[in-house]
Amino acid sequence: MQSPHYVWQQPSWPAFRFDTARVSQELALARRVQGLVEGKLAVLGFQERQALAAEAWAQDAVATAAIEGERLDLLTVRSSVARRLGTGEHKGPIVPRSVDGLLDIMDDAVVRAKDPLTAQRACSWQAALFPTGFSGIRPVRTGAFRIDPIQVVSGPAGREKVHYEAPPPQQVPGDMDKFLAWFNAEDGQDSIVKSALAHLWFETIHPFDDGNGRVGRNIVDQCLARDAGETVRLVRISQRLLAEREAYYEQLAAAQHGDLDITEWMVWFVAQVRLAWEAASEVVEVSLVKARFWASHAALQLNARQRKAVNAVLDLGPGGFEGGLNTRKYAGLTGASKPTASRDLIELDQLGVLKQVGAGRSTRYYVNLPGWVPEDA
């Protein structure tokens, strides 16, 4: 009788194993959601898809840095992403070299997903994160593997929690050779499963002085992009891991310290990919609603203020714009005076774009779509 465990064996690497039945069950759910997202995207135009990709990319860049405790300015990141993808406004604060470096490696992982991941390429990714050679005021060995012992810790200074102690530095080059040979092999393994294995293995080796987490998550992006292509930009894996940061560290540590059965890590990670696809599906659905809505009102001659305000409400989805639109909120969104805001809103109601609820000071306007006007309004 065949064992229900898949045994993962590499020279000088532990024989990790996992329950294929449990992982396959979660994997099937993830692939189903991925297919739904890809089907929805096919209905959208190129510009809409690019706009979605730009926002997701910016949000995920901020998230992967935040996991490591680094705060990036979202407007700055959006500006750099817009310049790269040719979407929206490129205006914004001057982009720090470290932010450009992070976006460079995220782009490289997706655009060159099917190119081999070499030691040189991995080292160039890590170097791009530290263009000055420093992380804050601490010098970082860049563009090369570490030559010192390293521990994975979290928590404030003096009360750090050690999650993991990486292999000795003299072992790193050999371990990376084995890892890269496996990662680049065309073994027919599902890319989501391989991304979970790759992330665990890379983080276990922990080959760099700093930047291992960001490079490791970039490796996940490259792995997923091998079959999803640039659609993978919509899947905010790092944002998902940030939301589950404590569990993320706990699952990694458990897999690195356990009895070589990594089933729990595999199931957990594949589930995070599924949840990231589900979040992407919700975002794409909002764009589809917008596209259908404007298609049904294509003949209307609305001014720029009106389109901006309605788009802002549509972006938030049903119930997202709490309390509906009123004159004050409309003026804040568009910069219009209150009398102009009032006229614009009344016209939008008359055209059937918005629906008025209440009267006097309690007047509110909601997008005129089924389910978008509160039942108790």
XYZ file of C-alpha atoms in Angstrom:
377
model
C 0.000 0.000 0.000
C 1.449 3.375 -1.041
C 2.317 5.836 1.744
C 0.066 8.932 1.876
C 3.174 11.090 2.375
C 5.303 12.623 -0.336
C 8.953 12.445 0.734
C 11.094 15.398 -0.294
C 14.744 14.369 -0.290
C 17.743 16.377 -1.419
C 21.419 15.720 -0.763
C 22.406 17.247 2.595
C 18.808 18.353 3.079
C 16.348 16.840 5.578
C 13.787 14.395 4.227
C 10.771 16.601 4.798
C 7.434 14.988 4.092
C 3.823 16.090 3.903
C 0.378 14.588 3.547
C -0.440 14.992 -0.140
C -4.157 14.394 0.365
C -4.547 17.330 2.753
C -2.405 19.645 0.648
C -4.162 18.621 -2.575
C -7.538 19.431 -1.065
C -6.448 23.001 -0.252
C -4.632 23.276 -3.577
C -7.786 22.417 -5.544
C -9.638 25.259 -3.801
C -6.832 27.708 -4.592
C -6.741 26.716 -8.250
C -10.517 27.052 -8.515
C -10.412 30.636 -7.249
C -7.472 31.418 -9.513
C -9.504 30.227 -12.497
C -12.417 32.445 -11.474
C -10.150 35.495 -11.266
C -8.593 34.798 -14.647
C -12.072 34.430 -16.158
C -13.194 37.754 -14.708
C -10.048 39.509 -15.930
C -10.741 38.375 -19.482
C -13.846 40.593 -19.474
C -11.956 43.719 -18.437
C -10.057 45.965 -20.800
C -6.271 46.358 -20.756
C -6.327 49.678 -18.903
C -8.583 48.342 -16.159
C -6.330 45.307 -15.697
C -3.228 47.494 -15.550
C -4.811 49.783 -12.965
C -5.682 46.797 -10.773
C -2.179 45.363 -11.156
C -0.585 48.709 -10.277
C -2.518 49.104 -7.040
C -1.978 45.483 -5.984
C 1.753 45.712 -6.725
C 2.091 48.910 -4.678
C 0.140 47.458 -1.744
C 2.178 44.250 -1.766
C 5.486 46.151 -1.867
C 4.438 48.095 1.216
C 3.364 44.849 2.899
C 6.558 42.871 2.261
C 8.556 45.724 3.796
C 6.133 46.013 6.722
C 6.625 42.343 7.606
C 10.256 43.256 8.309
C 9.250 46.338 10.315
C 10.014 48.845 7.549
C 7.377 51.462 6.757
C 7.126 52.663 3.162
C 5.056 55.613 1.987
C 2.241 54.188 -0.144
C 1.953 57.324 -2.311
C 5.656 57.128 -3.119
C 5.389 53.457 -4.035
C 2.281 54.090 -6.146
C 4.107 56.825 -8.046
C 6.993 54.511 -8.918
C 4.653 51.663 -9.907
C 2.585 54.008 -12.110
C 5.734 55.100 -13.910
C 6.709 51.474 -14.550
C 3.299 50.339 -15.783
C 2.236 53.588 -17.436
C -0.897 53.964 -15.326
C -2.419 56.937 -13.513
C -0.488 59.927 -12.282
C 3.283 59.638 -12.019
C 3.499 62.646 -9.726
C 4.540 62.091 -6.146
C 7.424 62.336 -3.692
C 10.920 61.503 -4.868
C 11.282 57.718 -4.739
C 14.117 56.501 -2.468
C 16.605 54.180 -4.121
C 15.684 51.392 -1.713
C 12.020 51.570 -2.788
C 12.999 51.491 -6.456
C 15.235 48.529 -5.657
C 12.377 46.618 -4.048
C 10.107 47.291 -7.019
C 12.933 46.308 -9.386
C 13.246 42.853 -7.878
C 9.471 42.339 -7.695
C 9.238 43.232 -11.376
C 12.164 40.991 -12.292
C 10.565 38.018 -10.533
C 7.384 38.358 -12.612
C 8.724 39.483 -15.994
C 11.531 36.907 -15.965
C 9.611 34.225 -14.107
C 10.753 31.410 -16.391
C 14.414 32.397 -16.328
C 16.606 30.364 -13.965
C 17.113 31.688 -10.468
C 20.878 31.756 -10.084
C 23.049 32.666 -7.125
C 24.032 35.857 -8.934
C 20.412 36.811 -9.545
C 19.432 36.135 -5.920
C 22.406 38.175 -4.725
C 21.463 41.042 -7.053
C 17.940 41.022 -5.590
C 19.320 41.297 -2.072
C 21.781 44.055 -3.038
C 18.973 46.097 -4.617
C 17.267 46.284 -1.220
C 20.266 48.001 0.376
C 21.672 50.430 -2.220
C 23.724 52.283 0.417
C 25.093 49.122 1.998
C 23.253 49.921 5.209
C 20.002 48.928 6.879
C 19.349 52.046 8.930
C 22.721 52.660 10.564
C 23.777 49.016 10.467
C 26.128 47.907 7.680
C 24.866 45.018 5.562
C 26.914 42.618 3.462
C 25.261 42.997 0.045
C 25.410 41.054 -3.204
C 26.998 38.043 -1.481
C 26.119 35.291 0.944
C 26.621 35.901 4.645
C 29.875 35.046 6.393
C 28.521 35.261 9.946
C 26.078 33.185 12.017
C 22.523 34.501 12.028
C 19.349 34.121 14.047
C 15.774 34.961 13.094
C 14.388 37.103 15.905
C 11.436 39.374 16.583
C 10.417 41.706 19.369
C 11.923 44.825 20.979
C 15.603 45.143 21.846
C 16.430 43.302 25.039
C 13.330 41.112 24.770
C 13.914 39.475 21.406
C 12.326 36.133 20.649
C 14.574 33.725 18.739
C 12.533 31.846 16.149
C 15.341 30.047 14.384
C 19.116 29.775 14.117
C 20.267 29.353 10.516
C 22.936 26.881 9.334
C 26.584 27.960 9.770
C 27.810 30.370 7.057
C 30.325 27.922 5.563
C 27.403 25.641 4.687
C 25.441 28.326 2.808
C 27.059 28.133 -0.672
C 26.573 24.382 -0.902
C 23.016 24.561 0.445
C 22.153 27.293 -2.055
C 23.578 25.248 -4.943
C 21.265 22.372 -4.021
C 18.290 24.671 -3.490
C 18.749 26.467 -6.839
C 19.226 23.186 -8.731
C 15.928 21.927 -7.288
C 14.113 25.229 -7.838
C 15.126 25.435 -11.505
C 14.399 21.786 -12.278
C 11.353 21.143 -14.461
C 9.940 18.434 -12.220
C 6.248 18.907 -13.024
C 5.453 19.978 -9.492
C 2.523 22.352 -9.030
C 3.812 25.928 -8.736
C 1.810 26.724 -5.594
C 3.147 23.618 -3.853
C 6.644 24.405 -5.058
C 6.386 27.994 -3.829
C 5.551 26.740 -0.321
C 8.496 24.349 -0.357
C 10.833 26.955 -1.866
C 9.961 29.596 0.694
C 10.512 27.205 3.596
C 13.818 25.927 2.199
C 15.174 29.392 1.370
C 14.212 30.831 4.748
C 15.812 27.821 6.429
C 19.119 28.448 4.653
C 18.797 32.212 5.350
C 21.731 32.970 3.039
C 22.022 36.751 3.500
C 22.962 39.185 6.241
C 19.605 40.894 5.777
C 16.748 40.904 3.278
C 16.060 37.151 3.445
C 12.323 37.604 4.006
C 11.825 39.977 1.097
C 13.953 37.879 -1.249
C 12.184 34.726 -0.050
C 8.765 36.215 -0.793
C 10.068 37.358 -4.158
C 10.960 33.744 -4.888
C 7.335 32.853 -4.117
C 6.202 35.467 -6.669
C 8.535 34.063 -9.315
C 7.299 30.552 -8.686
C 3.624 31.544 -8.930
C 4.245 33.680 -12.021
C 5.567 30.663 -13.895
C 1.998 29.606 -14.666
C -0.061 32.685 -13.721
C 2.097 35.151 -15.689
C 1.629 38.846 -14.900
C -1.800 38.073 -13.435
C 0.145 37.162 -10.301
C 0.621 40.890 -9.627
C -3.000 40.903 -8.443
C -2.279 38.268 -5.793
C -1.103 40.149 -2.728
C 0.740 37.306 -1.014
C 2.828 39.575 1.202
C -0.239 41.523 2.274
C -1.846 38.238 3.255
C 1.259 37.152 5.204
C 1.408 40.538 6.925
C -2.189 40.091 8.078
C -1.131 36.729 9.567
C 2.374 37.788 10.571
C 2.452 36.004 13.928
C 1.088 32.775 12.458
C 3.510 33.145 9.526
C 6.527 33.147 11.828
C 5.069 30.390 13.995
C 4.368 28.112 11.029
C 7.860 28.628 9.602
C 9.465 27.960 12.974
C 7.376 24.844 13.572
C 8.346 23.420 10.179
C 12.020 24.157 10.823
C 12.039 22.577 14.280
C 9.573 19.725 13.986
C 9.852 16.036 13.171
C 10.317 16.700 9.410
C 6.569 16.410 8.730
C 5.762 19.825 7.186
C 2.107 19.100 6.403
C 0.840 21.924 8.625
C 3.134 24.466 6.942
C 2.159 23.290 3.469
C -1.584 23.366 4.168
C -1.290 26.749 5.882
C 0.755 28.360 3.107
C -1.412 27.035 0.265
C -4.431 28.354 2.179
C -2.824 31.814 2.295
C -2.378 31.705 -1.475
C -6.040 30.729 -1.833
C -7.129 33.596 0.417
C -4.962 36.005 -1.571
C -6.667 34.856 -4.774
C -10.056 35.298 -3.088
C -9.148 38.867 -2.133
C -8.061 39.489 -5.725
C -11.390 38.120 -6.918
C -13.255 40.645 -4.788
C -11.158 43.520 -6.162
C -11.699 42.393 -9.754
C -15.435 42.043 -9.105
C -15.610 45.710 -8.093
C -13.949 46.643 -11.400
C -16.438 44.507 -13.283
C -19.311 46.260 -11.524
C -17.801 49.615 -12.502
C -17.337 48.539 -16.101
C -20.935 47.306 -16.391
C -22.256 50.387 -14.612
C -20.529 52.852 -16.926
C -21.462 50.776 -19.973
C -25.124 51.127 -19.013
C -24.683 54.900 -18.650
C -22.391 55.427 -21.625
C -24.724 57.942 -23.287
C -24.775 60.304 -20.307
C -22.793 63.537 -20.449
C -21.397 63.806 -16.929
C -18.832 66.356 -15.859
C -15.429 65.398 -14.445
C -16.535 66.072 -10.877
C -19.501 63.751 -11.163
C -17.457 60.925 -12.670
C -14.793 61.277 -9.985
C -17.318 61.143 -7.146
C -19.264 58.193 -8.567
C -16.054 56.266 -9.246
C -14.914 56.880 -5.676
C -18.153 55.392 -4.338
C -18.037 52.468 -6.782
C -14.467 51.658 -5.746
C -15.598 51.086 -2.165
C -18.357 48.662 -3.105
C -21.873 48.388 -1.655
C -21.965 49.880 1.822
C -18.328 50.937 1.566
C -19.124 54.651 1.541
C -20.647 54.771 5.003
C -23.703 56.955 5.254
C -23.850 57.582 1.516
C -22.912 60.756 -0.332
C -24.082 64.149 0.815
C -23.233 67.686 -0.234
C -20.353 67.996 2.236
C -18.731 64.691 1.246
C -19.164 65.434 -2.453
C -17.520 68.842 -2.017
C -14.632 67.202 -0.154
C -14.147 64.612 -2.905
C -14.298 67.024 -5.835
C -13.297 70.415 -4.480
C -16.639 71.865 -5.592
C -18.507 74.525 -3.637
C -21.560 73.362 -1.668
C -24.067 74.923 -4.113
C -22.270 73.216 -7.050
C -22.124 69.940 -5.138
C -25.861 70.130 -4.474
C -26.647 70.756 -8.162
C -24.366 67.931 -9.298
C -25.973 65.456 -6.889
C -29.521 66.418 -7.850
C -28.623 65.953 -11.539
C -27.070 62.535 -10.860
C -30.287 61.508 -9.105
C -32.420 62.736 -11.996
C -30.250 60.811 -14.482
C -30.645 57.601 -12.475
C -26.940 57.336 -11.641
C -27.538 57.908 -7.943
C -30.625 57.418 -5.817
C -31.676 60.018 -3.268
C -32.717 58.867 0.184
C -34.159 61.165 2.858
C -34.665 64.900 2.714
C -33.300 68.135 4.136
C -30.190 67.691 6.232
C -30.694 63.925 6.121
C -30.443 63.758 2.316
C -28.070 61.027 1.154
C -27.247 59.589 -2.250
C -26.298 56.005 -3.107
C -25.224 54.358 -6.343
C -28.381 53.219 -8.098
C -27.564 49.507 -8.228
C -29.416 46.534 -6.706
C -28.176 45.967 -3.152
C -26.258 49.244 -2.971
C -29.014 51.288 -1.314
C -29.373 50.271 2.353
C -32.734 48.677 3.112
C -33.175 50.812 6.224
C -32.180 54.048 4.462
